[in-house]
Structures are given as structure tokens and as C-alpha cells.
Short mmCIF file of C-alpha atoms in Angstrom, two decimals:
data_model
loop_
_atom_site.label_atom_id
_atom_site.label_comp_id
_atom_site.label_asym_id
_atom_site.label_seq_id
_atom_site.Cartn_x
_atom_site.Cartn_y
_atom_site.Cartn_z
CA UNK A 686 -96.04 -127.09 52.94
CA UNK A 687 -96.09 -127.25 49.17
CA UNK A 688 -93.25 -128.85 47.19
CA UNK A 689 -90.97 -126.53 45.19
CA UNK A 690 -92.10 -126.21 41.63
CA UNK A 691 -89.76 -127.57 38.97
CA UNK A 692 -88.28 -125.06 36.61
CA UNK A 693 -90.08 -125.17 33.27
CA UNK A 694 -88.21 -127.02 30.54
CA UNK A 695 -86.60 -124.64 28.09
CA UNK A 696 -88.01 -125.17 24.65
CA UNK A 697 -85.27 -125.52 22.06
CA UNK A 698 -85.37 -124.86 18.36
CA UNK A 699 -84.91 -127.79 16.01
CA UNK A 700 -81.24 -126.97 15.34
CA UNK A 701 -80.54 -126.48 19.04
CA UNK A 702 -82.10 -129.84 19.87
CA UNK A 703 -80.05 -131.55 17.17
CA UNK A 704 -76.84 -130.05 18.53
CA UNK A 705 -77.77 -131.15 22.03
CA UNK A 706 -78.37 -134.73 20.88
CA UNK A 707 -75.09 -134.76 18.94
CA UNK A 708 -73.18 -133.54 22.00
CA UNK A 709 -74.84 -136.13 24.25
CA UNK A 710 -74.30 -138.90 21.70
CA UNK A 711 -70.64 -137.98 21.23
CA UNK A 712 -69.98 -138.33 24.95
CA UNK A 713 -71.79 -141.68 25.16
CA UNK A 714 -70.11 -143.12 22.05
CA UNK A 715 -66.69 -142.19 23.44
CA UNK A 716 -67.57 -143.75 26.79
CA UNK A 717 -69.36 -146.93 25.69
CA UNK A 718 -68.85 -147.31 21.96
CA UNK A 719 -71.54 -147.51 19.30
CA UNK A 720 -72.83 -150.95 20.23
CA UNK A 721 -72.86 -150.15 23.94
CA UNK A 722 -74.94 -147.01 23.52
CA UNK A 723 -78.73 -147.16 23.29
CA UNK A 724 -81.34 -144.67 22.14
CA UNK A 725 -82.83 -144.85 25.64
CA UNK A 726 -79.56 -143.62 27.16
CA UNK A 727 -79.25 -140.78 24.67
CA UNK A 728 -82.83 -139.68 25.34
CA UNK A 729 -82.45 -139.94 29.11
CA UNK A 730 -79.24 -137.92 29.23
CA UNK A 731 -80.73 -135.28 26.94
CA UNK A 732 -83.93 -135.26 29.05
CA UNK A 733 -86.16 -135.95 26.08
CA UNK A 734 -88.33 -138.83 24.98
CA UNK A 735 -87.18 -141.51 22.55
CA UNK A 736 -89.49 -140.26 19.78
CA UNK A 737 -87.58 -136.96 19.81
CA UNK A 738 -84.34 -138.81 18.99
CA UNK A 739 -86.02 -140.75 16.19
CA UNK A 740 -87.63 -137.58 14.86
CA UNK A 741 -84.32 -135.77 14.43
CA UNK A 742 -81.93 -138.60 13.51
CA UNK A 743 -83.92 -141.79 12.89
CA UNK A 744 -81.95 -143.57 15.63
CA UNK A 745 -78.48 -143.66 17.11
CA UNK A 746 -76.97 -144.44 13.68
CA UNK A 747 -77.87 -140.96 12.48
CA UNK A 748 -76.23 -139.30 15.47
CA UNK A 749 -73.15 -141.48 15.11
CA UNK A 750 -72.77 -140.57 11.44
CA UNK A 751 -72.83 -136.85 12.24
CA UNK A 752 -70.34 -137.24 15.10
CA UNK A 753 -67.86 -139.28 13.06
CA UNK A 754 -68.11 -137.01 10.03
CA UNK A 755 -67.32 -133.96 12.14
CA UNK A 756 -64.32 -135.61 13.77
CA UNK A 757 -62.97 -136.83 10.43
CA UNK A 758 -63.26 -133.36 8.92
CA UNK A 759 -61.60 -131.75 11.94
CA UNK A 760 -58.62 -134.11 11.97
CA UNK A 761 -58.31 -134.19 8.18
CA UNK A 762 -58.25 -130.40 8.11
CA UNK A 763 -55.46 -130.26 10.69
CA UNK A 764 -53.33 -132.81 8.85
CA UNK A 765 -53.99 -131.32 5.41
CA UNK A 766 -52.91 -127.89 6.60
CA UNK A 767 -49.56 -129.25 7.76
CA UNK A 768 -48.97 -131.44 4.71
CA UNK A 769 -49.69 -128.63 2.26
CA UNK A 770 -47.69 -125.90 3.99
CA UNK A 771 -44.45 -126.88 2.23
CA UNK A 772 -40.94 -126.88 3.60
CA UNK A 773 -38.33 -129.57 4.07
CA UNK A 774 -39.85 -133.09 3.95
CA UNK A 775 -38.53 -133.84 7.43
CA UNK A 776 -40.35 -130.76 8.75
CA UNK A 777 -43.54 -131.92 7.03
CA UNK A 778 -43.36 -135.30 8.79
CA UNK A 779 -42.74 -133.55 12.10
CA UNK A 780 -45.68 -131.19 11.69
CA UNK A 781 -48.01 -134.02 10.66
CA UNK A 782 -47.03 -136.12 13.68
CA UNK A 783 -47.54 -133.19 16.03
CA UNK A 784 -50.89 -132.35 14.43
CA UNK A 785 -52.22 -135.84 15.12
CA UNK A 786 -50.94 -135.83 18.70
CA UNK A 787 -52.42 -132.34 19.23
CA UNK A 788 -55.78 -133.61 18.03
CA UNK A 789 -55.61 -136.62 20.36
CA UNK A 790 -54.72 -134.39 23.30
CA UNK A 791 -57.43 -131.80 22.62
CA UNK A 792 -60.16 -134.11 21.27
CA UNK A 793 -59.70 -137.33 23.21
CA UNK A 794 -63.38 -138.31 22.98
CA UNK A 795 -63.42 -137.68 19.25
CA UNK A 796 -60.35 -139.83 18.61
CA UNK A 797 -61.75 -142.65 20.75
CA UNK A 798 -64.84 -142.65 18.55
CA UNK A 799 -62.80 -142.68 15.34
CA UNK A 800 -60.65 -145.65 16.29
CA UNK A 801 -63.53 -147.76 17.58
CA UNK A 802 -65.28 -150.23 15.30
CA UNK A 803 -67.97 -148.45 13.30
CA UNK A 804 -71.30 -149.94 12.23
CA UNK A 805 -71.20 -152.33 9.29
CA UNK A 806 -73.34 -149.98 7.21
CA UNK A 807 -70.94 -147.09 7.81
CA UNK A 808 -69.00 -147.17 4.54
CA UNK A 809 -67.49 -143.69 4.68
CA UNK A 810 -66.39 -141.27 7.35
CA UNK A 811 -64.40 -143.88 9.26
CA UNK A 812 -60.86 -143.77 10.58
CA UNK A 813 -59.69 -146.09 7.81
CA UNK A 814 -61.16 -143.81 5.15
CA UNK A 815 -59.46 -140.84 6.81
CA UNK A 816 -56.13 -142.68 6.72
CA UNK A 817 -56.70 -143.32 3.02
CA UNK A 818 -57.38 -139.63 2.36
CA UNK A 819 -54.26 -138.53 4.21
CA UNK A 820 -52.15 -141.20 2.51
CA UNK A 821 -53.28 -139.88 -0.88
CA UNK A 822 -51.86 -136.46 -0.01
CA UNK A 823 -48.64 -137.95 1.32
CA UNK A 824 -48.38 -140.00 -1.86
CA UNK A 825 -48.06 -136.85 -3.99
CA UNK A 826 -45.34 -135.46 -1.72
CA UNK A 827 -43.37 -138.70 -1.76
CA UNK A 828 -43.78 -139.11 -5.51
CA UNK A 829 -42.07 -135.78 -6.13
CA UNK A 830 -39.28 -136.66 -3.71
CA UNK A 831 -38.77 -140.09 -5.27
CA UNK A 832 -38.45 -138.69 -8.78
CA UNK A 833 -35.89 -136.16 -7.61
CA UNK A 834 -33.79 -138.89 -5.97
CA UNK A 835 -33.97 -141.40 -8.78
CA UNK A 836 -36.33 -143.74 -6.91
CA UNK A 837 -39.34 -145.46 -8.42
CA UNK A 838 -42.32 -143.08 -8.04
CA UNK A 839 -44.73 -145.99 -8.49
CA UNK A 840 -43.71 -147.15 -5.01
CA UNK A 841 -44.92 -143.86 -3.47
CA UNK A 842 -48.48 -145.12 -2.67
CA UNK A 843 -47.09 -148.06 -0.71
CA UNK A 844 -44.65 -145.92 1.25
CA UNK A 845 -47.39 -143.35 1.92
CA UNK A 846 -49.53 -146.04 3.55
CA UNK A 847 -46.56 -147.17 5.65
CA UNK A 848 -45.74 -143.65 6.81
CA UNK A 849 -49.31 -142.66 7.67
CA UNK A 850 -49.94 -145.99 9.35
CA UNK A 851 -46.83 -145.53 11.48
CA UNK A 852 -48.06 -142.16 12.75
CA UNK A 853 -51.70 -143.24 13.18
CA UNK A 854 -50.99 -146.45 15.10
CA UNK A 855 -48.51 -144.68 17.35
CA UNK A 856 -51.23 -142.13 18.05
CA UNK A 857 -53.64 -144.90 19.03
CA UNK A 858 -51.06 -146.28 21.43
CA UNK A 859 -50.36 -142.83 22.91
CA UNK A 860 -54.10 -142.26 23.39
CA UNK A 861 -53.97 -144.66 26.33
CA UNK A 862 -50.30 -144.49 27.37
CA UNK A 863 -49.84 -140.69 27.39
CA UNK A 864 -46.16 -141.27 28.04
CA UNK A 865 -43.60 -140.09 26.98
CA UNK A 866 -44.51 -136.45 26.45
CA UNK A 867 -46.16 -135.46 23.19
CA UNK A 868 -43.13 -133.76 21.65
CA UNK A 869 -40.90 -136.67 22.61
CA UNK A 870 -43.25 -139.11 20.88
CA UNK A 871 -43.28 -136.91 17.77
CA UNK A 872 -39.47 -136.78 17.80
CA UNK A 873 -39.25 -140.58 17.87
CA UNK A 874 -41.79 -140.87 15.05
CA UNK A 875 -39.72 -138.49 12.93
CA UNK A 876 -36.53 -140.33 13.88
CA UNK A 877 -37.83 -143.64 12.57
CA UNK A 878 -39.77 -142.29 9.59
CA UNK A 879 -37.15 -139.85 8.31
CA UNK A 880 -34.16 -142.13 8.72
CA UNK A 881 -36.10 -144.81 6.89
CA UNK A 882 -37.08 -142.50 4.03
CA UNK A 883 -33.62 -140.97 3.69
CA UNK A 884 -31.98 -144.39 3.45
CA UNK A 885 -34.26 -145.97 0.85
CA UNK A 886 -32.63 -148.34 -1.62
CA UNK A 887 -33.44 -148.21 -5.32
CA UNK A 888 -33.99 -151.95 -5.52
CA UNK A 889 -34.68 -153.40 -2.06
CA UNK A 890 -34.70 -157.15 -1.63
CA UNK A 891 -34.81 -159.65 1.18
CA UNK A 892 -31.67 -161.40 2.36
CA UNK A 893 -33.31 -164.82 2.32
CA UNK A 894 -34.39 -166.25 -1.07
CA UNK A 895 -37.89 -166.91 0.20
CA UNK A 896 -39.81 -166.17 3.37
CA UNK A 897 -42.84 -167.65 5.01
CA UNK A 898 -43.99 -171.25 5.28
CA UNK A 899 -42.45 -172.12 1.91
CA UNK A 900 -38.99 -170.91 2.86
CA UNK A 901 -36.15 -173.19 1.85
CA UNK A 902 -35.08 -175.67 4.47
CA UNK A 903 -31.82 -177.64 4.79
CA UNK A 904 -31.94 -180.64 2.49
CA UNK A 905 -31.69 -184.15 3.87
CA UNK A 906 -31.32 -187.60 2.37
CA UNK A 907 -34.64 -189.16 1.34
CA UNK A 908 -36.00 -191.85 3.63
CA UNK A 909 -36.52 -195.18 1.81
CA UNK A 910 -39.99 -196.64 1.79
CA UNK A 911 -38.74 -200.00 3.19
CA UNK A 912 -35.71 -200.68 5.36
CA UNK A 913 -32.77 -202.16 3.48
CA UNK A 914 -29.65 -203.73 4.93
CA UNK A 915 -26.66 -201.45 5.11
CA UNK A 916 -23.46 -202.07 3.14
CA UNK A 917 -21.60 -205.16 4.24
CA UNK A 918 -18.14 -204.94 5.77
CA UNK A 919 -17.54 -208.70 5.97
CA UNK A 920 -16.18 -211.19 3.44
CA UNK A 921 -17.80 -212.52 0.29
CA UNK A 922 -19.90 -215.02 2.30
CA UNK A 923 -22.46 -212.25 2.97
CA UNK A 924 -24.61 -211.43 -0.06
CA UNK A 925 -25.46 -207.89 -1.06
CA UNK A 926 -29.07 -206.72 -1.32
CA UNK A 927 -31.09 -208.76 -3.80
CA UNK A 928 -34.66 -208.95 -5.00
CA UNK A 929 -36.16 -212.23 -3.75
CA UNK A 930 -38.07 -214.53 -6.06
CA UNK A 931 -41.77 -214.40 -5.17
CA UNK A 932 -41.86 -218.24 -5.21
CA UNK A 933 -39.26 -218.57 -2.49
CA UNK A 934 -40.08 -217.93 1.19
CA UNK A 935 -37.17 -215.57 1.78
CA UNK A 936 -33.62 -214.66 0.86
CA UNK A 937 -30.99 -217.40 0.69
CA UNK A 938 -28.63 -217.72 3.66
CA UNK A 939 -25.91 -219.62 1.77
CA UNK A 940 -22.85 -218.19 0.02
CA UNK A 941 -23.02 -216.39 -3.28
CA UNK A 942 -21.56 -219.45 -5.21
CA UNK A 943 -24.63 -221.59 -4.51
CA UNK A 944 -26.96 -221.69 -7.53
CA UNK A 945 -30.59 -220.90 -7.06
CA UNK A 946 -33.12 -223.72 -6.82
CA UNK A 947 -34.61 -224.90 -10.09
CA UNK A 948 -38.06 -223.66 -10.87
#
């Protein structure tokens, strides 16, 4: 009895093969991270030889770069759309928070890849660069709001980083927790962010004069280098502190009326 013949391998075009390798690589990077994924695994899961991977991408770095760039553009597009659609600033914050949580919910693998450590040579297309791009857009929105409220617009870049970081780090936490529900998380983000922005002071300052290791501490009396006798409470027969003559073996034990020995 002859064995069943294997179905012939479908020959793909160059673009089809590239898309297949990107899809396979995306799944492996989300599962194992960049360092934990090998070219051998990518080739085996795609049912091709290693030279095919090198031919199309030069190695796993090439696949990773394409995957990350696509995810960055997808998420950046979603956030940009919400930030540029106008409306009340509180509504903008709400839409941006929901956009990030929507992306995490619908593209879990993609977000896992973005928040993982990228290769050292990967200078652009990382999650940190995406945060910087989004913060630049938020900066313009905050700058206009600050000027209208009499606040310093030069502080807008700093507050933009704070606001975007708040949303992004909460999203990273929710990626694993998935509780509370998405809309509840967004509501709490808006609650903290909006109440903070609406209550900004023109000239904020710390309550303590200095913070950190150099903060002021309660003062105390200096400790003398050598112990000295305390103040006497007895009669005049006890001498006060004196500097002994180097030629004498020690302080005199007689009363204060006794003259010192001749030299």
C-alpha cells in the first residue's frame, strides 16, 4: 500500500512570502520577545528554509523593524485622529485614553511587541519614540489652553509628557490586568488627568524647602572633639576647665588659690 502523497507546496510571490514571514514573526515576537525568537523558529513556522528568511529580510532584525513600524503607525494614527478632532479638552483626553485601550484590546500582540525592549540598533519606531510623537501633538493642545488660562505655555511640553505617560503606563498595566472594564479604566484616567489639569497653579512649589538626600534636618548641638568636664555646681574649691601646661603631668587637684609651680 503506497503512502499518501503530500500536497505540493504552494509557490508564493515575493510580496506574499514577505507578508507571510512578517505575520509569523509578529506572532513569535509577541510570544517570546525579540531576543527569544530565532531565525530557525521563523523559518520552521513559515515552512521555509533559513536562506529564504535572509533573502527577504537579512535576518530577524529586518522582520522586527517592519512589524514595529506597522504597529507604531497604526497606534499613532488612532491617537492622532482623536487628538486632532477638536472639542472640549476633557473630551479629547477621554477619546485618546479610549483609543489606546481599544488598540490594546484589538491588537494585543502588537502592543506586547511595542512595550518590549527593542534591539539596541533600533533607534526609531519604538514605543518611546511613539510616546514622543504623541506628546508633541498634546503639547500644542496644552499650549493653547495654557495661554488662554494665563498659565506659562513653556511648561506645556513637560505636562504633555506627564499626561501621555499617565495614559501609556496605565495601558501597559491594563494589558495584563484586563480589569476593571475598558471604559471604567478610561473614566479613571480622565478623572485623574482632567482634575489635575483643571486645578493647575500658576506658580507651583513644594511645601518643603528642599527635597531629597540634601533636605534640611533638625539642627543639633555640635559634638566636641574631646570630652570636657561639665559645669561645676560645687564651691570654689573645684576649678573650672583649664588648659594644662605641657610640662606638667596633669591638671592640679588643689584649690584655685594655690600658685602654679615655678618653671
